[in-house]
XYZ file of C-alpha atoms in Angstrom:
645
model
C 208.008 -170.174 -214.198
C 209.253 -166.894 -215.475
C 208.490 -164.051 -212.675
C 208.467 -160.093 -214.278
C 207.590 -157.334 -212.862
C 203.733 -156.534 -212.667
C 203.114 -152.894 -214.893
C 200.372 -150.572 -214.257
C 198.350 -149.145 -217.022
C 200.366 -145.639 -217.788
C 197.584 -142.795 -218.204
C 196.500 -142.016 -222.043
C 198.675 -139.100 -222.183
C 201.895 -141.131 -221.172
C 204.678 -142.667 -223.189
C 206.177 -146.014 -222.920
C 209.765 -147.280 -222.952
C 209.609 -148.797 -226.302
C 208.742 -145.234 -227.616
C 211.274 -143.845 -226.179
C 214.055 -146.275 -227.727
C 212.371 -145.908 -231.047
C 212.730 -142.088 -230.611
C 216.254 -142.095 -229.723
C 217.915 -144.516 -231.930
C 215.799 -142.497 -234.976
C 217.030 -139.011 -233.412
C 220.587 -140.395 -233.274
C 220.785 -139.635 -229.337
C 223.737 -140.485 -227.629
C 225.010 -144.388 -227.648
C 225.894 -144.468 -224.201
C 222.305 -143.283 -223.398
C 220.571 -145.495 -225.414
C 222.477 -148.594 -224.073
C 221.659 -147.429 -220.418
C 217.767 -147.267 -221.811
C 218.269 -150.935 -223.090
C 219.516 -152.113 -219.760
C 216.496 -151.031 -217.804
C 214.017 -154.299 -218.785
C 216.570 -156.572 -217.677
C 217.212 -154.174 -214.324
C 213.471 -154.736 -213.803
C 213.758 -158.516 -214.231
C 211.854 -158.233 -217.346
C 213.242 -159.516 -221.119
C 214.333 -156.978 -223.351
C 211.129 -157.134 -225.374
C 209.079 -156.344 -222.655
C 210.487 -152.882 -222.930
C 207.441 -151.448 -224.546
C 205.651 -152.212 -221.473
C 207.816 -149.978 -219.188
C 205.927 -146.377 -218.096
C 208.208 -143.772 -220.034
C 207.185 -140.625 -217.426
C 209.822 -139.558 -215.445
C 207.876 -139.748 -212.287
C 207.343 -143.478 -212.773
C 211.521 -143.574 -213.280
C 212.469 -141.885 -210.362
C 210.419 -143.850 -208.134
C 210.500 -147.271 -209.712
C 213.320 -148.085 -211.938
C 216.228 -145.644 -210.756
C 215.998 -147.240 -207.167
C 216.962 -151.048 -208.909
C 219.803 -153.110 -208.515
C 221.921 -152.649 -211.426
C 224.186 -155.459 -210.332
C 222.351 -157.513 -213.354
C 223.856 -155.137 -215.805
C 227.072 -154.026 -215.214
C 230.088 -155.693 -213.456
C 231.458 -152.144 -212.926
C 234.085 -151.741 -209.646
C 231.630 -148.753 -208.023
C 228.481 -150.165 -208.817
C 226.555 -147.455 -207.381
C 228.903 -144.795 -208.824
C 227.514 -146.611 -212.459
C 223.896 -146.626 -211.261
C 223.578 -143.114 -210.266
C 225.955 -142.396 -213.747
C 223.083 -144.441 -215.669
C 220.165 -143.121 -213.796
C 221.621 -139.564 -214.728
C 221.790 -140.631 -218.785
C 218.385 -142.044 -218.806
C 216.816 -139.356 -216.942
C 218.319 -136.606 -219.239
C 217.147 -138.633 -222.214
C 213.500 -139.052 -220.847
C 213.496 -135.483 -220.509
C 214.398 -134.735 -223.656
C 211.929 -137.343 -225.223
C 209.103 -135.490 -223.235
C 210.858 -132.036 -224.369
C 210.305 -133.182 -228.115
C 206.909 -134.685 -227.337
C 205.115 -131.782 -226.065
C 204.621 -134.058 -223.005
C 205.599 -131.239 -220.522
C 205.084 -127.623 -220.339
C 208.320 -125.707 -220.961
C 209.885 -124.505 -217.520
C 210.229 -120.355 -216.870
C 212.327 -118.617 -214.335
C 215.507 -120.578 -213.702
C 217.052 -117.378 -213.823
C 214.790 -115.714 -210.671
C 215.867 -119.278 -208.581
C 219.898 -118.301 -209.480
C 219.028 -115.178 -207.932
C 217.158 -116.286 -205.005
C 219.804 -118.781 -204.398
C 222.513 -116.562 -204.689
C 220.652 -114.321 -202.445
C 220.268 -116.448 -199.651
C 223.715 -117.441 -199.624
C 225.254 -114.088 -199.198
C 223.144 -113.775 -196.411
C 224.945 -117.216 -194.654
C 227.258 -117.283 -191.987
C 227.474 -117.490 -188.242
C 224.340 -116.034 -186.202
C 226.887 -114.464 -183.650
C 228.151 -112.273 -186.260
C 225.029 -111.118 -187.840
C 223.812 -113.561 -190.530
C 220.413 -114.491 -191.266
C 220.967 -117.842 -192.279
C 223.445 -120.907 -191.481
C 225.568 -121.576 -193.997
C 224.658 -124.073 -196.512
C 220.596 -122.709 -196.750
C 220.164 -122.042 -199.920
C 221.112 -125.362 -200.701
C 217.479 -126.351 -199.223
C 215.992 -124.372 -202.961
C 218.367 -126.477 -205.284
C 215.018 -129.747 -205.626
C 212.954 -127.042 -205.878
C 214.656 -125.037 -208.998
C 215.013 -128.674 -210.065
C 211.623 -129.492 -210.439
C 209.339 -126.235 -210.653
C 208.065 -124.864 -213.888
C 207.636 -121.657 -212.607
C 209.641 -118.989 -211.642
C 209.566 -118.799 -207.698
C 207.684 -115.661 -207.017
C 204.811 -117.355 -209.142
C 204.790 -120.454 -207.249
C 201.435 -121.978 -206.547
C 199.879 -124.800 -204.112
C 199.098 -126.784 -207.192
C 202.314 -126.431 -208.430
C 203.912 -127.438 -205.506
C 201.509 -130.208 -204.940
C 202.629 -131.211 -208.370
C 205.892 -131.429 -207.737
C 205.344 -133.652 -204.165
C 203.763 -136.219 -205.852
C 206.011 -136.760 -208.624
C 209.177 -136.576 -206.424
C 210.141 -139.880 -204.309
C 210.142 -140.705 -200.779
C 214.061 -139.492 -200.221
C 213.133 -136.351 -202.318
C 210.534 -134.638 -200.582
C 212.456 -134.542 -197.608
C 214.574 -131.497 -199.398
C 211.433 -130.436 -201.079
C 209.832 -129.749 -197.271
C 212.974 -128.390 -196.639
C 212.568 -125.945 -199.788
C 209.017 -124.747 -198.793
C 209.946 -124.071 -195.154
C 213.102 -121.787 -196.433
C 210.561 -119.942 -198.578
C 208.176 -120.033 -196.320
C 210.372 -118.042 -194.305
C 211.811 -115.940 -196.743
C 208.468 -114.499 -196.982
C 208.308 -113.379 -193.226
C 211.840 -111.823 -194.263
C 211.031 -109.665 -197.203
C 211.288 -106.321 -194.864
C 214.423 -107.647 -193.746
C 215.924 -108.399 -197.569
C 213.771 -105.961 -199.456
C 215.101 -107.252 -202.283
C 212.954 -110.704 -202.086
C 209.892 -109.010 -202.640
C 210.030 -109.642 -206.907
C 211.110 -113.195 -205.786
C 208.833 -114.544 -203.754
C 205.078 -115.877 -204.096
C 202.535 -113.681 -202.249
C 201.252 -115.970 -199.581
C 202.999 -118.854 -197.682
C 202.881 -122.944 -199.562
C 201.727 -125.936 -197.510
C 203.520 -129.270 -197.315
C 201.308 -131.344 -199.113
C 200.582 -135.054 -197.415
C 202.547 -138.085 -199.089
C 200.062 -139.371 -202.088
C 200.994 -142.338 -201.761
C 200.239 -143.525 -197.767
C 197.184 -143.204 -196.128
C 196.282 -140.286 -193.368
C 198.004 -141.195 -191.030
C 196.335 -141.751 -187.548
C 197.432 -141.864 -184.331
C 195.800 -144.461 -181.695
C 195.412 -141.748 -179.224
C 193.669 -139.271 -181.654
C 190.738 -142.012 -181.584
C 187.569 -140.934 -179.577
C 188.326 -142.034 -176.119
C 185.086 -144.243 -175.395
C 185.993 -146.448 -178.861
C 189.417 -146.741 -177.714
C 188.936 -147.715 -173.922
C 186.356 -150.766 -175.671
C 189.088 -151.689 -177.851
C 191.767 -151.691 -175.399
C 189.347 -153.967 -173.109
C 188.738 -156.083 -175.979
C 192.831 -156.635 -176.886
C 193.340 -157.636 -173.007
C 189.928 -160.676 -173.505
C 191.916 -161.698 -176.699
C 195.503 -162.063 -175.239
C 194.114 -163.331 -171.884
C 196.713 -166.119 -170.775
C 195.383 -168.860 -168.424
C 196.516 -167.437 -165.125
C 194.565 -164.099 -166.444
C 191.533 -165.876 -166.834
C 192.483 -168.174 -163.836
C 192.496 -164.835 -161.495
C 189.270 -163.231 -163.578
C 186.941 -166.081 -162.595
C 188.005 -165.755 -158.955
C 187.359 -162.150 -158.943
C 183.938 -162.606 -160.636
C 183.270 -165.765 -157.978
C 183.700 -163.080 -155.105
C 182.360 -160.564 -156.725
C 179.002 -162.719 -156.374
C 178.371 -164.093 -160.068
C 176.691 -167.321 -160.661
C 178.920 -169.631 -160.613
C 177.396 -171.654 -163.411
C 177.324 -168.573 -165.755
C 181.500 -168.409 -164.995
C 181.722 -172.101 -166.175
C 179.767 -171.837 -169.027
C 181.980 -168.737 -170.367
C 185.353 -170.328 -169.012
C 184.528 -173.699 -170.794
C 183.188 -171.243 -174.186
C 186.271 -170.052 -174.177
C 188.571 -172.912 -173.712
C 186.961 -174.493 -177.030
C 188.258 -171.855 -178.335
C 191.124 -173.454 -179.853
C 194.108 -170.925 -180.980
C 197.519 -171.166 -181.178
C 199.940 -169.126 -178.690
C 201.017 -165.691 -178.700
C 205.106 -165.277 -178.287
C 204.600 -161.803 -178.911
C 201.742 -159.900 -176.853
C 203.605 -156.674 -177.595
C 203.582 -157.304 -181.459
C 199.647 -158.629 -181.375
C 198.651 -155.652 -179.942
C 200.388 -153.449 -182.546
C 198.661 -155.470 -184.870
C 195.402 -155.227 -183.338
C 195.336 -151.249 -183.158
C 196.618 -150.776 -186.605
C 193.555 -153.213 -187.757
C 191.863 -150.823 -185.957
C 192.862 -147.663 -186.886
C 192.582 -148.774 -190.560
C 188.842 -149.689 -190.052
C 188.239 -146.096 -187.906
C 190.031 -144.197 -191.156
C 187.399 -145.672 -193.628
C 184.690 -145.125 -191.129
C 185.662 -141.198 -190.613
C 186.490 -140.358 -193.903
C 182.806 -140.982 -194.483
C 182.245 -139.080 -191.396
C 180.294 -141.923 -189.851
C 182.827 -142.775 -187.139
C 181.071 -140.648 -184.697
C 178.412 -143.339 -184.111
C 180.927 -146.272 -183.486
C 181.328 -145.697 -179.555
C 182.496 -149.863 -179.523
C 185.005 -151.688 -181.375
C 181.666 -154.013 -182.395
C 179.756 -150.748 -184.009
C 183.075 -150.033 -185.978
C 182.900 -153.961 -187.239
C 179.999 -153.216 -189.950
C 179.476 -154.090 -193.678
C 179.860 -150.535 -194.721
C 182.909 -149.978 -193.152
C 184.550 -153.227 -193.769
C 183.690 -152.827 -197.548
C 185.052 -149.270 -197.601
C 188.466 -149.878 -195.908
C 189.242 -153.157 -198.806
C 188.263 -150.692 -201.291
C 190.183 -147.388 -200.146
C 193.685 -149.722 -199.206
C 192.958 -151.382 -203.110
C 192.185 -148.494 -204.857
C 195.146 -146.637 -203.057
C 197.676 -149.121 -203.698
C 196.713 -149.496 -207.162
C 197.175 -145.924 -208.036
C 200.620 -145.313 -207.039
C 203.694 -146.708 -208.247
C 205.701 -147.325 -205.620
C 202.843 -149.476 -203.294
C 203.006 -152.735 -203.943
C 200.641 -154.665 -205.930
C 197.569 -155.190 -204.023
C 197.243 -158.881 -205.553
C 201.198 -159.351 -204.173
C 201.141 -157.741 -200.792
C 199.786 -159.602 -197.586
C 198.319 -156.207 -195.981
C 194.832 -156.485 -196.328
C 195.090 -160.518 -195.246
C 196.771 -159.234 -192.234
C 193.858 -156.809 -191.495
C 190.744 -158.753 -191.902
C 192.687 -161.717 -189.635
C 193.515 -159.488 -186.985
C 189.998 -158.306 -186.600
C 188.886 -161.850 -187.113
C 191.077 -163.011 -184.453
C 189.348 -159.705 -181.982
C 185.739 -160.878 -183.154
C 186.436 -164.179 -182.521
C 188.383 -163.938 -179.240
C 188.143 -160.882 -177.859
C 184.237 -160.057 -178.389
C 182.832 -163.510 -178.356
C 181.178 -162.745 -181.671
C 179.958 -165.864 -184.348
C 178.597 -163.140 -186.354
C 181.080 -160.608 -187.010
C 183.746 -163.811 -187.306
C 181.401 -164.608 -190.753
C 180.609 -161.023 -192.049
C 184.698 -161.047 -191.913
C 185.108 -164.298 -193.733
C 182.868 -162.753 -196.090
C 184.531 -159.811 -196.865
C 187.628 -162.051 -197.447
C 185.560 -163.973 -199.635
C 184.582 -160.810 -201.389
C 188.338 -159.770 -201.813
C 189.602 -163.191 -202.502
C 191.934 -162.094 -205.312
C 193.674 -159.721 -202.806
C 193.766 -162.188 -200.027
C 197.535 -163.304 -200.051
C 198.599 -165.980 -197.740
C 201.964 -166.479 -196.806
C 201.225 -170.282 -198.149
C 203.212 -169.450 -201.502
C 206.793 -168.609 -202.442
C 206.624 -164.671 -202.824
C 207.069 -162.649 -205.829
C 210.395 -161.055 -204.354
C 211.498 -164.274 -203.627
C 211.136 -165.929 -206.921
C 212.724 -162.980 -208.787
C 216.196 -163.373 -205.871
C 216.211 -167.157 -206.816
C 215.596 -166.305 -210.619
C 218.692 -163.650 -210.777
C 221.129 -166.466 -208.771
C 219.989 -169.134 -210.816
C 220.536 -167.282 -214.169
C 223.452 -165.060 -213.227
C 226.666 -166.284 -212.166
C 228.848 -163.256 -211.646
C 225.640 -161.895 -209.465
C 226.020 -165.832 -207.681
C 229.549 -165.286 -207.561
C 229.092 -161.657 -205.830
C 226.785 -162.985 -203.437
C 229.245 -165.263 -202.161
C 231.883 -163.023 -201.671
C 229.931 -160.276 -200.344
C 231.678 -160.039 -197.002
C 235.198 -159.679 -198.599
C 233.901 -157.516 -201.252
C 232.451 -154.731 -198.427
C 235.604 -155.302 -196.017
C 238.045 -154.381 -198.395
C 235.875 -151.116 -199.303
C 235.005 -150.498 -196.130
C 238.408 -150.418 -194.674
C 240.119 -148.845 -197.686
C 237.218 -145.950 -196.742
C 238.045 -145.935 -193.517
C 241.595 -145.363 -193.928
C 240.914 -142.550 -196.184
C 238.602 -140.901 -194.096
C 241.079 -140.768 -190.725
C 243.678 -139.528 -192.954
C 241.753 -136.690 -194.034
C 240.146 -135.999 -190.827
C 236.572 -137.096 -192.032
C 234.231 -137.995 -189.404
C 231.437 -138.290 -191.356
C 233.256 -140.385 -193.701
C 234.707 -142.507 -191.344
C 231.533 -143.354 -189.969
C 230.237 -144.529 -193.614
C 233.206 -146.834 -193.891
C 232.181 -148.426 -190.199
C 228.596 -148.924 -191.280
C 230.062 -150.472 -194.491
C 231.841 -152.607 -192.654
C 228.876 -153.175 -190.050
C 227.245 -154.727 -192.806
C 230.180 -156.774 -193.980
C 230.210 -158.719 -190.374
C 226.695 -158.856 -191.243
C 226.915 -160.546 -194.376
C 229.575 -162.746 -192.702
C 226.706 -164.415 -190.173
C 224.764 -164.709 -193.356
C 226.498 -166.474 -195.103
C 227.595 -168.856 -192.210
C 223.826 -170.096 -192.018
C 221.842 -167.316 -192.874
C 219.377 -166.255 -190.054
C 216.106 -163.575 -189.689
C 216.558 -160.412 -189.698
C 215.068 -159.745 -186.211
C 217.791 -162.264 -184.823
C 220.907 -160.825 -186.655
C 219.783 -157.352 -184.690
C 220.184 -159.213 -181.217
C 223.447 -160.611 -181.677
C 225.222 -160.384 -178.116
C 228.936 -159.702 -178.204
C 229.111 -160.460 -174.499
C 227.125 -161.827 -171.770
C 227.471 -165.567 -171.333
C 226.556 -168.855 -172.570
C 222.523 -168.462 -171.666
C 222.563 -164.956 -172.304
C 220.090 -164.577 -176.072
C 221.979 -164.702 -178.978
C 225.454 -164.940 -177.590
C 227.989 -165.050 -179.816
C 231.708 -166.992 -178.024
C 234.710 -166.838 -179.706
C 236.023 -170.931 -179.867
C 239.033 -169.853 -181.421
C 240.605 -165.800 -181.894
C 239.904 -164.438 -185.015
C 239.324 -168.125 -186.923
C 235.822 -169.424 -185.076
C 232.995 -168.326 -183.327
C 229.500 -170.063 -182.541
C 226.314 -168.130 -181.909
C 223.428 -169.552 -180.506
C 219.837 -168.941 -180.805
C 218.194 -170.680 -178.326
C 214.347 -171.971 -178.496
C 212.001 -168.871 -177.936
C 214.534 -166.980 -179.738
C 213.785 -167.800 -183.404
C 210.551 -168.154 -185.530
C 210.398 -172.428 -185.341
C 211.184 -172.503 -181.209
C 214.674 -174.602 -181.917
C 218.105 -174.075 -181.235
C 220.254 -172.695 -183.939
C 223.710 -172.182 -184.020
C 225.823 -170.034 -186.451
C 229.248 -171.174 -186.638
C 231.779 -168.283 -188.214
C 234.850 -169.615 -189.917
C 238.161 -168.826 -190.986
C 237.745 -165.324 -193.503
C 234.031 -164.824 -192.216
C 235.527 -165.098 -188.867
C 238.505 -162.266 -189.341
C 235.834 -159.689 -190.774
C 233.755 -160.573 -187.865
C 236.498 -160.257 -185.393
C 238.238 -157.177 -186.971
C 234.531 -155.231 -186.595
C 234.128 -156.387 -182.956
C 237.662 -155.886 -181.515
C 239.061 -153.179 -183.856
C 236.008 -151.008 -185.526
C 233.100 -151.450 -183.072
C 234.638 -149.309 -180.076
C 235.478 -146.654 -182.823
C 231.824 -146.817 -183.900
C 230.410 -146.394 -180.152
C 232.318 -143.357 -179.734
C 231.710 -141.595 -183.128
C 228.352 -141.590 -182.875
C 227.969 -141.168 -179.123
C 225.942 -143.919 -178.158
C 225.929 -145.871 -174.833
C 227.696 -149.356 -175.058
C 225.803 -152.343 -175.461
C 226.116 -155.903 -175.403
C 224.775 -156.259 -179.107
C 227.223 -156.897 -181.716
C 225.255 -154.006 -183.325
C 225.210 -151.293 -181.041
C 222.029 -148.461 -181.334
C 219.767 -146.780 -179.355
C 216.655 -148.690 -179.932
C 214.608 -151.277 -177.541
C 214.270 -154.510 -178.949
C 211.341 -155.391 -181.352
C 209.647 -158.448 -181.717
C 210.660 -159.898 -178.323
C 208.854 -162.993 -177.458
C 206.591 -163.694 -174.153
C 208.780 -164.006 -170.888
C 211.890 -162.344 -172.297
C 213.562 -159.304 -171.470
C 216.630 -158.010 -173.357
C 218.149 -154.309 -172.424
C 217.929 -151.449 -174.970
C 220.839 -151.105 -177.009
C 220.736 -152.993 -180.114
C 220.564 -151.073 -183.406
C 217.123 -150.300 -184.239
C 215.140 -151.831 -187.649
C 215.240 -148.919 -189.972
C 219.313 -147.868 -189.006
C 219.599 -151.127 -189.686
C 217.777 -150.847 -193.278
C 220.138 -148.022 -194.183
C 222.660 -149.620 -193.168
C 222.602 -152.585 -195.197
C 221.345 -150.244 -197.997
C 224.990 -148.983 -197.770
C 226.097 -152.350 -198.780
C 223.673 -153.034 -200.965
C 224.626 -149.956 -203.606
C 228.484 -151.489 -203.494
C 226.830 -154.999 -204.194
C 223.939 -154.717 -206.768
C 222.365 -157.596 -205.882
C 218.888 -156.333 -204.530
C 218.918 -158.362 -201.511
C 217.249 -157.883 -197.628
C 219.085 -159.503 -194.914
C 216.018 -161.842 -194.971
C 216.992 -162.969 -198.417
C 219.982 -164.223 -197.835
C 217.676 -167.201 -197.010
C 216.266 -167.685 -200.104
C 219.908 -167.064 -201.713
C 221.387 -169.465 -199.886
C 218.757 -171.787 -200.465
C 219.129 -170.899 -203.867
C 222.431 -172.204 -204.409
C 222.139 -174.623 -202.369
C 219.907 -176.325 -204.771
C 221.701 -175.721 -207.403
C 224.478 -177.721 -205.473
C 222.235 -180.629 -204.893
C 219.162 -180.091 -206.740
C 215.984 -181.616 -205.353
C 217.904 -181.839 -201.741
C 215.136 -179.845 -199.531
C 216.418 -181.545 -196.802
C 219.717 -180.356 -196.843
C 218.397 -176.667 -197.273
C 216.070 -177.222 -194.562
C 218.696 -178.289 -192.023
C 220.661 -175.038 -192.850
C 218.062 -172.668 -192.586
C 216.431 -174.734 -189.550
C 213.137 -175.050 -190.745
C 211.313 -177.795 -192.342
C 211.236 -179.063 -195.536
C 207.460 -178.528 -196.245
C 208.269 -175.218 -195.514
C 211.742 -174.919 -197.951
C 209.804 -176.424 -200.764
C 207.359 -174.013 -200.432
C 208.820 -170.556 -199.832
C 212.338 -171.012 -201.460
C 211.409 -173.554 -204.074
C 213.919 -172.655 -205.567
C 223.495 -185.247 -189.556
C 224.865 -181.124 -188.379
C 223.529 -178.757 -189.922
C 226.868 -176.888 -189.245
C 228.553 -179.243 -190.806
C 226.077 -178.809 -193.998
C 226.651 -175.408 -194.267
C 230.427 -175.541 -194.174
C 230.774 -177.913 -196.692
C 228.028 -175.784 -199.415
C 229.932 -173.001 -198.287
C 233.546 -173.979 -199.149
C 232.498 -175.504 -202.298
C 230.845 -172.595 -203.257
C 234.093 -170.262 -201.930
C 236.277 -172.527 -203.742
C 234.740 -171.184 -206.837
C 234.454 -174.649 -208.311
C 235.239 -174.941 -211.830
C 232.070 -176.784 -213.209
C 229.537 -174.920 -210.506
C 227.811 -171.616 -212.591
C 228.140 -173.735 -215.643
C 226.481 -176.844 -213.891
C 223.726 -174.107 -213.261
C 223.251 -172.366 -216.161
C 223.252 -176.001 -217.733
C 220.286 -176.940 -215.453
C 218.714 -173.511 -216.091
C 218.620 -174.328 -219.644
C 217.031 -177.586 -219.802
C-alpha cells in the first residue's frame, strides 16, 4: 500500500505546483531552483507526478512543506543548512511565480520600514544612559517589513490579520512581537516626533491563531456547571475503597439500606477497565468538557446548561463534531480530520462520564449516535497510523535514510561535541548550550536504539537512585554497559523492560552523564535531579500509586530538543517512532518475524502486526542491532530487493 500525503482543495484563485514547474522551466528560471521545486513531491512522500497536486501559495509552503524532512533528498553534511538553503530558493521562486501571475498585490513602502527601523535603532542602548529602547528592538519590525504590503503608517487590522494567518506557528511569535513595538511606538510619537509620518493612527490587535480553537480555560466555566462536573469526574474515577467509605457514610447518614445495594451492585456491573492515570483521565474529562461548553457558548446557549447532563444535548453534540471538522479541514497545518483520533477521544470521554459518572443509558446512546453520525471521522487506534506507514515506507525504500537512522547517535555526538568545543573556545554560552542539547538527544537516540522505548519513559530515566527506584539506569560495566529497567506500572503493557546500552551507545551515554550533564545543570541554572534528563517540570503521565520528584525535563523542552537533532538528521522521526523504525528494519531482517519485533519492543504480536506492520529480548536486540551496525553487505539491497517484488 502506497501512503501520500492527503491534499486539500487549493481555493479557485490558487496555483498548483505543477504550474509552477511549467512556469519556470518555460521562463528559464534558475536550475538550482527548479531542482529544489522538483524535490518537494518526494519531501512530501508523494511521486514526482503528483506534483500538480501540491498547493502553489506561499502560505500553504511555509506552513506545510518548508517544515519537512529533507533527509529523502539530499545526503548533504548540514542537512538543515541545505533545507533552510532550499526552502529559501523555492520560496523566492514562488514569489516570483505569484509576482508574474498577478496572484498578489504589489507591496508599497519598504522604504518607510528602512526608516522606521533605522529609527528605532538609533534610539537603542542601555536605559541607565538614556535610551528608549534595548538594543536589538528594531529587530522585532524585520517579519513585519517582510510580510506587509503596506507601508507602516498605513497599516490596517485587516492587513495585519492577513498577515497572522498566513505566517506559521514559529512566525507569529515575532509578528506579536512587531505589533507590540508599534504599538508602542505610537504612545512615543511626542517623544520621537519624527514617527508621526510613520506610524498608523490608532493601535493593531494581535489577532487569535486561525487555526486552534478559542481557547478556554476550566476555571472561566460558570461555577455551578463546573462544581456538577467536578462531582461527576470524582463518581467516574471512584476506586473501591471510595465507594467502600461512600456507602458507609450514606448507611449512617440514614439511607435505606436496600436503595445503597441496589446502586452499589448497579455499579459493580459496570464493567470497565482500570485507570493507571486518575491525573491524566481527568485532563481528559475537562477538555471533553470544555470542547462541548465552546460549541454550546458560541451559540450563546451555554447559559442554560447549569449540569454537565444539560450540556450533553443533540444540539450541542452535533455542533462541537461539526465546528472541530469544519475547523480542521480549513487549515493546513491541522491534521486531517479523517486521520486524527481527536474527536474519537472526545465523544469516549464523555461516553465514559455518561456512562460512569452520571448513571445515564440515555446519553451513553445519543453519544453512540453521534459517533455513528461521524463514523468517517471516528479513528480508532485499531489501525497502523498514517505517520507510521509513511516512517516504515521511507526505511523500507531508502537505504542511506536506513543507514542514517542507525547511526544516529554517532552522527549527533560527533556534531554535538565538535559544537561544543567551538562554542567554549569562543566564549559562547548560548552556543554551548545548543551543542549539550545536541548531544542530550544523541544519549537519547542511544536508549533508542538499544530497544527503543515511549517517549513518556525515556523522560524518567533515573541516573541515580537504586535498583527499585523507576527507571533506574546502573552502570554493569564503565563506559561499555548499562541496564535500565522499567518496572511493571511503569510502561504502557504493565511488564518489566530492560534497556541494555552497549559498547559505542554506551560511551555517548556515559560521556553525557559523567562529562556534559553537570555542565548542562549549571548553564541553565536548574536544580539537580535524579533524571538522566534534568528540567524543571513535574512528571506527566504518572500512573496510580506512584510518586516521582519534579525534575525531569518537561514534554515540549523535550520536543525542541529532539527537534535539534532532528534538522542534523532529516529523517522526520518522534522519539516514539523509533518504534516503528526499529520495527521496521527489523522486518526487513527477518521478514514475517512479529515475534521477534514484539519481544524487542515488549508488546505483543497482535499488537506489532497491527501498528508497525511494517528467548531475551536483550539478546534479540543486540544481535538486529550489530547486524544492522555492521553495515552488512547484502542488507539495503536484500531490502530494496523485497521492496521491489
Amino acid at each position: 500500500m502506497t501512503m501520500q500525503t492527503p491534499i486539500r482543495k487549493a481555493p479557485e484563485t490558487e496555483y498548483w505546483m505543477g504550474e509552477v514547474l511549467a512556469w519556470a522551466e518555460a521562463s528559464d528560471e534558475l536550475y538550482d531552483a527548479i531542482c529544489e521545486l522538483r524535490k518537494i513531491p518526494a519531501r512530501m512522500r508523494m511521486i514526482d507526478e503528483d506534483i500538480g497536486l501540491i498547493p502553489a501559495g506561499l502560505a500553504h509552503f511555509d506552513k506545510v512543506i518548508a517544515p519537512t524532512s529533507y533527509g529523502a533528498v539530499s545526503s548533504a553534511k548540514d542537512l538543515e543548512k541545505a533545507r533552510r538553503r532550499g526552502n529559501s530558493r523555492v520560496r523566492a521562486l514562488l514569489a516570483r511565480f505569484h509576482a508574474a501571475t498577478g496572484l498578489t498585490a504589489p507591496r508599497t513602502g519598504r522604504e518607510d520600514w528602512d526608516r522606521l527601523i533605522a529609527l528605532v535603532g538609533k534610539h537603542e542602548g542601555f536605559a541607565n544612559r538614556g535610551a528608549l529602547f534595548a538594543m536589538q528592538q528594531h529587530k522585532a519590525l524585520f517579519s513585519l517589513r517582510a510580510r506587509c504590503r503596506t507601508a507602516p503608517s498605513e497599516l490596517s487590522q485587516e492587513e495585519i490579520d492577513r498577515v497572522f494567518s498566513d505566517a506559521t506557528s514559529d512566525k507569529r511569535k515575532s509578528i506579536r512581537k512587531g505589533i507590540a513595538l508599534i504599538n508602542r511606538l505610537i504612545a512615543m510619537q511626542n517623544a520621537i516626533p519624527e514617527l508621526r509620518d510613520l506610524l498608523p493612527p490608532v493601535g493593531l490587535e494581535t489577532p487569535d491563531s486561525p487555526d486552534r480553537a478559542r481557547r478556554i480555560l476550566w476555571s472561566s466555566i460558570p461555577e455551578a456547571l463546573r462544581e456538577d462536573a467536578e462531582a461527576i469526574f470524582r463518581e467516574t474515577l471512584a476506586k473501591p475503597e471510595d465507594r467502600a467509605a461512600d456507602v458507609t457514610a450514606r448507611l449512617k447518614a440514614g439511607e435505606d439500606p436496600e436503595t445503597v445495594l441496589a446502586e452499589v451492585n448497579a455499579s459493580a456491573k459496570a464493567q470497565r477497565r482500570k485507570i493507571g492515570n486518575p491525573a491524566g483521565a481527568r485532563a481528559g474529562y475537562q477538555a471533553a468538557v470544555t470542547w462541548l461548553w465552546r460549541a454550546a457558548d458560541d451559540r450563546g446557549g451555554s447559559a442554560a446548561a447549569t449540569t454537565l447532563a444539560d450540556l450533553m444535548t443533540h444540539e450541542t453534540l452535533e455542533a462541537a463534531c461539526a465546528d472541530q471538522i469544519e475547523r480542521a479541514e480549513g487549515s493546513a497545518t491541522l491534521k486531517d480530520p479523517k486521520l486524527t483520533q481527536t474527536l474519537n477521544g472526545r465523544l469516549t470521554a464523555l461516553r465514559t462520564l455518561a456512562s460512569h459518572g452520571l448513571h445515564r443509558p440515555d446519553l451513553v446512546a445519543l453519544i453512540d449516535l453521534t459517533k455513528l453520525r461521524y463514523w468517517e471521522h471516528i479513528v480508532t487506534p485499531q489501525q497502523m497510523t498514517a505517520d507510521a506507514e509513511r516512517t516504515c515506507k521511507i526505511l523500507r525504500d531508502t537505504p542511506h535514510i536506513a543507514a542514517r537512522f542507525v547511526r544516529a547517535p554517532y552522527i549527533l555526538a560527533d556534531r554535538a561535541m565538535a559544537d561544543i568545543a567551538r562554542a567554549r573556545a569562543d566564549s559562547d554560552r548560548d552556543a554551548e548550550d545548543r551543542g549539550l542539547r545536541l548531544h542530550a538527544v544523541a544519549a537519547m537516540y542511544a536508549i533508542q536504539l538499544s530497544r527503543p522505548v515511549r517517549t513518556s519513559n525515556l523522560i524518567r530515566v533515573r541516573e541515580r537512585g537504586g535498583p527499585e527506584a523507576p527507571g533506574n539506569m546502573e552502570w554493569i560495566k564503565d563506559r561499555k554497559k548499562a541496564e535500565i529497567t522499567f518496572r511493571p506500572g511503569e510502561v504502557k503493557n504493565n511488564e518489566t523492560v530492560m534497556v541494555t546500552v552497549l559498547d559505542d551507545d554506551a560511551e555517548i551515554l556515559w560521556t553525557w552523564q559523567k562529562v556534559l550533564r553537570p555542565r548542562f545543570v549549571e548553564l541553565r541554572r536548574i536544580p539537580d535531579s535524579p533524571y538522566l534528563f534534568p528540567g524543571t517540570a513535574t512528571p506527566r503521565l504518572v500512573k496510580d500509586k506512584m510518586t516521582l520528584p519534579s525534575g525531569c525535563v518537561s514534554p515540549a523542552t523535550m520536543a525542541e530538543m529532539w527537534a535539534l537533532g532532528e534538522a542534523h538528521l532529516g529523517l522526520g522521526l518522534t522519539p516514539h517512532q523509533c518504534r516503528h523504525a526499529v520495527a521496521t528494519l527489523i522486518l526487513a531482517l527477518y521478514p514475517g518475524d512479529f515475534g521477534r519485533a514484539a519481544t524487542i519492543l515488549r508488546d505483543t504480536e497482535e499488537t506489532v502486526r497491527r501498528h508497525y506492520g511494517c528467548d531475551s529480548g536483550q539478546a534479540a536486540a543486540a544481535h538486529v542491532r550489530q547486524a544492522l551496525l555492521a553495515h552488512h553487505p547484502d542488507l539495503f539491497k536484500q531490502m530494496k530487493r523485497r521492496r521491489a517484488r
